[in-house]
Tab-separated table of C-alpha atoms in Angstrom:
chain	number	residue	atom	x	y	z
A	248	MET	CA	-120.014	74.867	-77.717
A	249	ALA	CA	-123.142	73.707	-75.888
A	250	LEU	CA	-122.600	70.792	-73.558
A	251	PRO	CA	-124.456	67.625	-74.629
A	252	LEU	CA	-127.430	66.449	-72.614
A	253	VAL	CA	-126.850	63.209	-70.686
A	254	SER	CA	-129.810	61.043	-69.701
A	255	ILE	CA	-129.104	59.276	-66.402
A	256	ILE	CA	-131.484	56.330	-66.107
A	257	VAL	CA	-132.197	54.810	-62.697
A	258	PRO	CA	-134.396	51.698	-62.341
A	259	VAL	CA	-136.019	51.738	-58.894
A	260	TYR	CA	-137.473	48.767	-57.058
A	261	ASN	CA	-138.037	48.704	-53.288
A	262	ALA	CA	-135.029	50.957	-52.771
A	263	GLU	CA	-136.271	53.240	-49.994
A	264	LYS	CA	-133.165	52.539	-47.860
A	265	THR	CA	-130.635	53.513	-50.539
A	266	LEU	CA	-132.497	55.748	-52.994
A	267	VAL	CA	-131.702	59.060	-51.281
A	268	ARG	CA	-127.962	58.324	-51.330
A	269	CYS	CA	-128.172	57.331	-54.993
A	270	VAL	CA	-130.173	60.336	-56.224
A	271	ASN	CA	-128.194	62.816	-54.122
A	272	SER	CA	-124.977	61.582	-55.726
A	273	ILE	CA	-126.491	62.256	-59.150
A	274	LEU	CA	-127.761	65.719	-58.212
A	275	LYS	CA	-124.299	66.660	-56.890
A	276	GLN	CA	-122.586	65.939	-60.190
A	277	GLN	CA	-120.070	68.486	-61.432
A	278	TYR	CA	-121.646	68.010	-64.863
A	279	GLN	CA	-125.114	69.545	-64.666
A	280	ASN	CA	-126.578	69.260	-68.169
A	281	THR	CA	-128.469	66.104	-67.320
A	282	GLU	CA	-131.947	64.699	-67.193
A	283	ILE	CA	-132.519	62.158	-64.451
A	284	ILE	CA	-135.084	59.490	-65.227
A	285	LEU	CA	-136.285	57.551	-62.189
A	286	VAL	CA	-138.329	54.557	-63.312
A	287	ASN	CA	-140.285	52.994	-60.456
A	288	ASP	CA	-140.772	49.302	-61.174
A	289	GLY	CA	-143.875	48.680	-59.080
A	290	SER	CA	-142.167	49.186	-55.719
A	291	THR	CA	-144.188	48.133	-52.683
A	292	ASP	CA	-142.234	50.295	-50.220
A	293	ASN	CA	-141.846	54.089	-50.041
A	294	SER	CA	-139.658	54.373	-53.176
A	295	LEU	CA	-142.257	56.068	-55.376
A	296	SER	CA	-142.980	58.749	-52.752
A	297	ILE	CA	-139.258	59.493	-52.483
A	298	CYS	CA	-139.036	59.770	-56.286
A	299	ARG	CA	-141.997	62.162	-56.365
A	300	GLU	CA	-140.412	64.383	-53.714
A	301	TYR	CA	-137.235	64.649	-55.765
A	302	GLU	CA	-139.288	65.428	-58.876
A	303	LYS	CA	-140.738	68.460	-57.062
A	304	MET	CA	-137.264	69.603	-55.985
A	305	ASP	CA	-135.428	69.533	-59.324
A	306	SER	CA	-136.806	70.155	-62.808
A	307	ARG	CA	-134.243	67.784	-64.319
A	308	ILE	CA	-135.889	64.802	-62.639
A	309	LYS	CA	-138.579	62.845	-64.456
A	310	VAL	CA	-140.436	60.061	-62.639
A	311	ILE	CA	-142.071	57.176	-64.452
A	312	ASP	CA	-144.287	54.792	-62.488
A	313	LYS	CA	-145.096	51.364	-63.892
A	314	PRO	CA	-146.147	47.883	-62.774
A	315	ASN	CA	-143.380	45.481	-61.772
A	316	THR	CA	-141.925	43.928	-64.931
A	317	GLY	CA	-138.244	43.569	-64.042
A	318	VAL	CA	-135.084	45.603	-64.499
A	319	SER	CA	-134.708	44.985	-68.256
A	320	ASP	CA	-138.137	46.344	-69.152
A	321	THR	CA	-137.608	49.166	-66.658
A	322	ARG	CA	-134.381	50.252	-68.336
A	323	ASN	CA	-136.022	49.962	-71.767
A	324	ILE	CA	-138.819	52.286	-70.682
A	325	GLY	CA	-136.259	54.707	-69.304
A	326	MET	CA	-134.387	54.723	-72.618
A	327	ALA	CA	-137.633	55.198	-74.562
A	328	HIS	CA	-138.360	58.361	-72.553
A	329	ALA	CA	-134.796	59.698	-72.658
A	330	SER	CA	-133.915	62.672	-74.844
A	331	GLY	CA	-130.183	62.924	-74.103
A	332	GLU	CA	-127.355	62.586	-76.582
A	333	TYR	CA	-125.699	60.109	-74.225
A	334	PHE	CA	-127.073	57.513	-71.804
A	335	GLN	CA	-125.657	56.732	-68.367
A	336	PHE	CA	-127.089	54.103	-66.023
A	337	VAL	CA	-127.099	54.022	-62.221
A	338	ASP	CA	-128.689	51.354	-60.005
A	339	SER	CA	-130.724	52.623	-57.072
A	340	ASP	CA	-128.731	50.774	-54.393
A	341	ASP	CA	-125.420	52.217	-55.667
A	342	TRP	CA	-123.979	55.715	-56.041
A	343	ILE	CA	-121.505	57.651	-58.221
A	344	SER	CA	-118.597	59.986	-57.534
A	345	GLU	CA	-119.136	63.727	-58.019
A	346	ASN	CA	-117.065	63.801	-61.213
A	347	ALA	CA	-118.530	60.635	-62.762
A	348	THR	CA	-120.636	62.155	-65.530
A	349	LYS	CA	-118.093	64.889	-66.258
A	350	VAL	CA	-115.146	62.565	-66.821
A	351	LEU	CA	-117.262	60.219	-68.952
A	352	VAL	CA	-118.442	63.101	-71.150
A	353	ASP	CA	-114.985	64.702	-71.328
A	354	ARG	CA	-113.530	61.380	-72.454
A	355	ILE	CA	-116.137	60.707	-75.129
A	356	LEU	CA	-115.834	64.250	-76.516
A	357	GLU	CA	-112.038	64.238	-76.631
A	358	THR	CA	-111.873	60.812	-78.315
A	359	ASN	CA	-115.086	60.907	-80.391
A	360	CYS	CA	-115.522	57.241	-79.495
A	361	ASP	CA	-118.718	55.202	-79.297
A	362	MET	CA	-118.349	53.983	-75.713
A	363	VAL	CA	-116.411	54.987	-72.607
A	364	ILE	CA	-115.729	52.301	-70.004
A	365	SER	CA	-114.433	53.057	-66.509
A	366	GLY	CA	-113.195	51.398	-63.356
A	367	PHE	CA	-115.406	51.128	-60.283
A	368	TYR	CA	-115.436	50.335	-56.575
A	369	ARG	CA	-117.013	47.204	-55.166
A	370	VAL	CA	-118.445	47.974	-51.728
A	371	ILE	CA	-119.021	45.192	-49.180
A	372	ASN	CA	-120.050	46.066	-45.615
A	373	GLY	CA	-118.770	49.598	-46.123
A	374	LYS	CA	-115.350	48.489	-47.333
A	375	LYS	CA	-114.458	49.370	-50.903
A	376	SER	CA	-112.025	47.772	-53.333
A	377	GLU	CA	-111.071	49.179	-56.711
A	378	LYS	CA	-111.968	47.066	-59.756
A	379	GLY	CA	-111.209	47.334	-63.468
A	380	HIS	CA	-109.458	45.508	-66.274
A	381	ILE	CA	-107.929	47.725	-68.980
A	382	PRO	CA	-105.033	49.335	-67.053
A	383	ASP	CA	-104.483	52.487	-69.129
A	384	ASN	CA	-106.461	55.315	-70.657
A	385	LYS	CA	-106.630	53.919	-74.172
A	386	VAL	CA	-108.562	54.485	-77.370
A	387	MET	CA	-109.267	51.188	-79.111
A	388	ASP	CA	-110.897	49.885	-82.239
A	389	LYS	CA	-113.370	47.022	-81.923
A	390	LYS	CA	-110.774	44.278	-82.396
A	391	GLU	CA	-108.528	45.603	-79.648
A	392	PHE	CA	-111.396	46.193	-77.246
A	393	ILE	CA	-112.934	42.735	-77.577
A	394	SER	CA	-109.453	41.205	-77.389
A	395	HIS	CA	-109.271	42.668	-73.887
A	396	MET	CA	-112.755	41.394	-73.144
A	397	MET	CA	-111.840	37.920	-74.382
A	398	LYS	CA	-109.328	37.624	-71.512
A	399	ALA	CA	-111.960	38.232	-68.815
A	400	PRO	CA	-115.464	38.049	-70.315
A	401	ALA	CA	-117.194	37.422	-66.984
A	402	ASN	CA	-115.800	40.538	-65.323
A	403	PHE	CA	-118.415	43.065	-64.267
A	404	TYR	CA	-116.167	45.627	-65.990
A	405	TYR	CA	-117.425	44.399	-69.380
A	406	GLY	CA	-120.780	42.935	-68.435
A	407	VAL	CA	-122.596	45.683	-66.547
A	408	MET	CA	-124.141	48.888	-67.912
A	409	TRP	CA	-123.360	51.232	-65.016
A	410	ASN	CA	-119.639	51.873	-65.656
A	411	LYS	CA	-120.123	53.028	-69.239
A	412	LEU	CA	-121.342	55.970	-71.318
A	413	TYR	CA	-123.332	55.134	-74.469
A	414	ARG	CA	-124.285	57.092	-77.562
A	415	ALA	CA	-128.055	57.388	-77.801
A	416	ASP	CA	-127.962	57.524	-81.610
A	417	ILE	CA	-126.390	54.047	-81.831
A	418	ILE	CA	-128.947	52.596	-79.428
A	419	LYS	CA	-131.861	54.162	-81.300
A	420	ALA	CA	-130.607	53.468	-84.823
A	421	HIS	CA	-130.179	49.753	-84.116
A	422	ARG	CA	-133.069	49.416	-81.671
A	423	ILE	CA	-130.829	48.007	-78.965
A	424	THR	CA	-132.762	47.041	-75.848
A	425	CYS	CA	-132.281	44.989	-72.699
A	426	CYS	CA	-133.553	41.455	-73.200
A	427	THR	CA	-136.685	40.856	-71.129
A	428	ASP	CA	-136.356	37.072	-71.545
A	429	LEU	CA	-133.327	37.081	-69.243
A	430	ASN	CA	-133.576	37.979	-65.555
A	431	TRP	CA	-129.835	37.792	-65.003
A	432	CYS	CA	-126.835	39.037	-67.059
A	433	GLU	CA	-129.140	40.939	-69.392
A	434	ASP	CA	-126.609	43.784	-69.126
A	435	PHE	CA	-123.971	41.723	-70.881
A	436	LEU	CA	-126.247	40.873	-73.799
A	437	PHE	CA	-127.094	44.572	-74.171
A	438	ASN	CA	-123.378	45.365	-74.267
A	439	LEU	CA	-122.675	42.659	-76.844
A	440	ASP	CA	-125.359	44.164	-79.096
A	441	TYR	CA	-124.009	47.673	-78.573
A	442	ILE	CA	-120.396	46.668	-79.235
A	443	ARG	CA	-121.441	44.973	-82.477
A	444	TYR	CA	-122.610	48.336	-83.862
A	445	SER	CA	-119.742	50.405	-82.441
A	446	GLU	CA	-116.307	51.086	-83.872
A	447	SER	CA	-114.246	52.843	-81.200
A	448	PHE	CA	-113.895	52.549	-77.442
A	449	ALA	CA	-112.110	54.562	-74.757
A	450	SER	CA	-111.078	53.335	-71.329
A	451	LEU	CA	-110.994	55.546	-68.267
A	452	ASN	CA	-108.561	54.332	-65.660
A	453	ILE	CA	-110.259	55.835	-62.619
A	454	PRO	CA	-113.104	54.388	-60.526
A	455	ILE	CA	-116.250	56.520	-60.665
A	456	TYR	CA	-118.997	54.133	-59.557
A	457	TYR	CA	-119.722	52.525	-56.177
A	458	TYR	CA	-121.278	49.094	-56.687
A	459	VAL	CA	-122.776	47.778	-53.453
A	460	LYS	CA	-122.684	44.014	-53.114
A	461	THR	CA	-125.375	42.886	-50.691
A	462	LYS	CA	-125.133	39.532	-48.963
A	463	ASN	CA	-127.992	37.163	-49.833
A	464	SER	CA	-129.162	39.460	-52.619
A	465	LEU	CA	-131.336	38.116	-55.417
A	466	VAL	CA	-128.353	38.042	-57.794
A	467	GLU	CA	-126.248	36.120	-55.303
A	468	LYS	CA	-129.024	33.582	-54.743
A	469	GLN	CA	-129.288	33.061	-58.506
A	470	CYS	CA	-125.577	32.253	-58.782
A	471	THR	CA	-125.980	28.495	-58.719
A	472	LEU	CA	-123.870	26.405	-61.043
A	473	LYS	CA	-126.941	25.351	-63.023
A	474	ASN	CA	-128.111	28.944	-63.497
A	475	ILE	CA	-124.645	30.151	-64.479
A	476	ILE	CA	-124.208	27.488	-67.144
A	477	SER	CA	-127.751	27.967	-68.444
A	478	MET	CA	-127.127	31.716	-68.769
A	479	LYS	CA	-123.788	31.194	-70.494
A	480	ILE	CA	-125.315	28.821	-73.047
A	481	LYS	CA	-127.936	31.478	-73.883
A	482	LEU	CA	-125.319	34.217	-74.213
A	483	PHE	CA	-122.562	32.331	-75.987
A	484	GLU	CA	-124.019	32.552	-79.492
A	485	SER	CA	-124.091	36.353	-79.346
A	486	TYR	CA	-120.628	36.389	-77.792
A	487	LYS	CA	-119.284	34.091	-80.512
A	488	GLU	CA	-120.935	36.114	-83.302
A	489	LEU	CA	-119.177	39.267	-82.126
A	490	PHE	CA	-115.763	37.644	-82.592
A	491	GLU	CA	-116.802	36.100	-85.913
A	492	SER	CA	-117.816	39.540	-87.186
A	493	THR	CA	-114.284	40.801	-86.577
A	494	GLU	CA	-112.619	37.643	-87.923
A	495	LEU	CA	-111.125	36.870	-84.536
A	496	TYR	CA	-113.008	33.681	-83.758
A	497	GLU	CA	-111.068	30.978	-85.609
A	498	GLN	CA	-107.640	32.020	-84.361
A	499	ASN	CA	-108.898	32.448	-80.790
A	500	ARG	CA	-111.455	29.648	-80.619
A	501	ALA	CA	-110.007	28.002	-77.475
A	502	GLN	CA	-109.724	31.272	-75.566
A	503	ILE	CA	-113.199	32.404	-76.582
A	504	ARG	CA	-114.753	29.132	-75.447
A	505	LYS	CA	-113.262	29.745	-72.000
A	506	PHE	CA	-116.288	32.021	-71.649
A	507	PHE	CA	-118.035	28.944	-70.261
A	508	ILE	CA	-115.654	28.616	-67.318
A	509	ALA	CA	-114.968	32.288	-66.658
A	510	TYR	CA	-116.427	33.680	-63.443
A	511	ALA	CA	-116.948	37.178	-62.106
A	512	LYS	CA	-114.201	37.705	-59.553
A	513	ASP	CA	-115.142	41.359	-59.190
A	514	GLY	CA	-118.744	40.436	-58.504
A	515	GLY	CA	-117.700	38.125	-55.713
A	516	LEU	CA	-119.694	35.109	-56.822
A	517	GLY	CA	-117.801	32.937	-54.414
A	518	TYR	CA	-116.484	30.253	-56.740
A	519	GLY	CA	-112.821	29.316	-56.566
A	520	ASP	CA	-111.026	28.602	-59.840
A	521	THR	CA	-110.607	24.858	-59.358
A	522	TYR	CA	-114.091	24.228	-57.987
A	523	PHE	CA	-115.781	26.308	-60.646
A	524	PHE	CA	-113.705	24.934	-63.532
A	525	GLU	CA	-114.215	21.296	-62.596
A	526	ASN	CA	-117.950	21.632	-62.039
A	527	CYS	CA	-118.475	23.567	-65.279
A	528	ILE	CA	-116.625	20.921	-67.253
A	529	ASN	CA	-118.602	18.118	-65.596
A	530	PHE	CA	-121.877	19.940	-66.202
A	531	LEU	CA	-121.076	20.462	-69.894
A	532	ARG	CA	-120.021	16.838	-70.295
A	533	ARG	CA	-123.293	15.621	-68.788
A	534	ARG	CA	-125.219	17.972	-71.035
A	535	LYS	CA	-123.356	16.749	-74.127
A	536	SER	CA	-123.817	13.077	-73.263
A	537	GLY	CA	-127.471	13.606	-72.448
């Protein structure tokens, strides 16, 4: 049986310091039936030149150059040019283990599921810590999967796109794209849309992705209380609709609404439980009274 083609989509923006490490980790994959789509988002450093050099070296690499429009539009363009049966996403400041694509594909083929979700490493100053949420290798229907998500909706494990393998046919059939109106947590909205049209999910209880958390990064600077609450208000309707579609909302209303006070421990946002909880509640009360 022919191995399915996997499109690995990498948005690139001013990543000259980390891009070589990222692309090399993709080229060294045990699973070789891949196309690697490097989408340069108007970088002002040497990123595009590095991409072009790799394109000359390996016929699997396709480089797309575009003006700077943000990561959501960049991923959308990558998906529009992808021809693989499955989509995998890697950020240009991160890297993946040598078996990452192989174990994702093996898992999706053996389970015939719609999404595979894996553990990952968070890397800070060269030190790594293993992160995840679903503790076992499980195959789940939609109700079971989102019941797990309900317990920790802010975890990067559920929110990001880079620890998952997606079916291209589901994305194309339902025209699922990254929302360009959001410049933060657009990954989570993409996942909510994808989950809505999926029926089965498989967890992979090994870390395969190295997520580099950079101090004073743009994401970290955006993590103000006001921005977090504003983002959650925008996302909550889609989050709520997912549970309503599976008839889980009414019986779990209180737990689901904890989405507003959940915070991403694995992303290291820096909020302690008490501080974050109290300030979220006060913010929502002011908003309601106003």
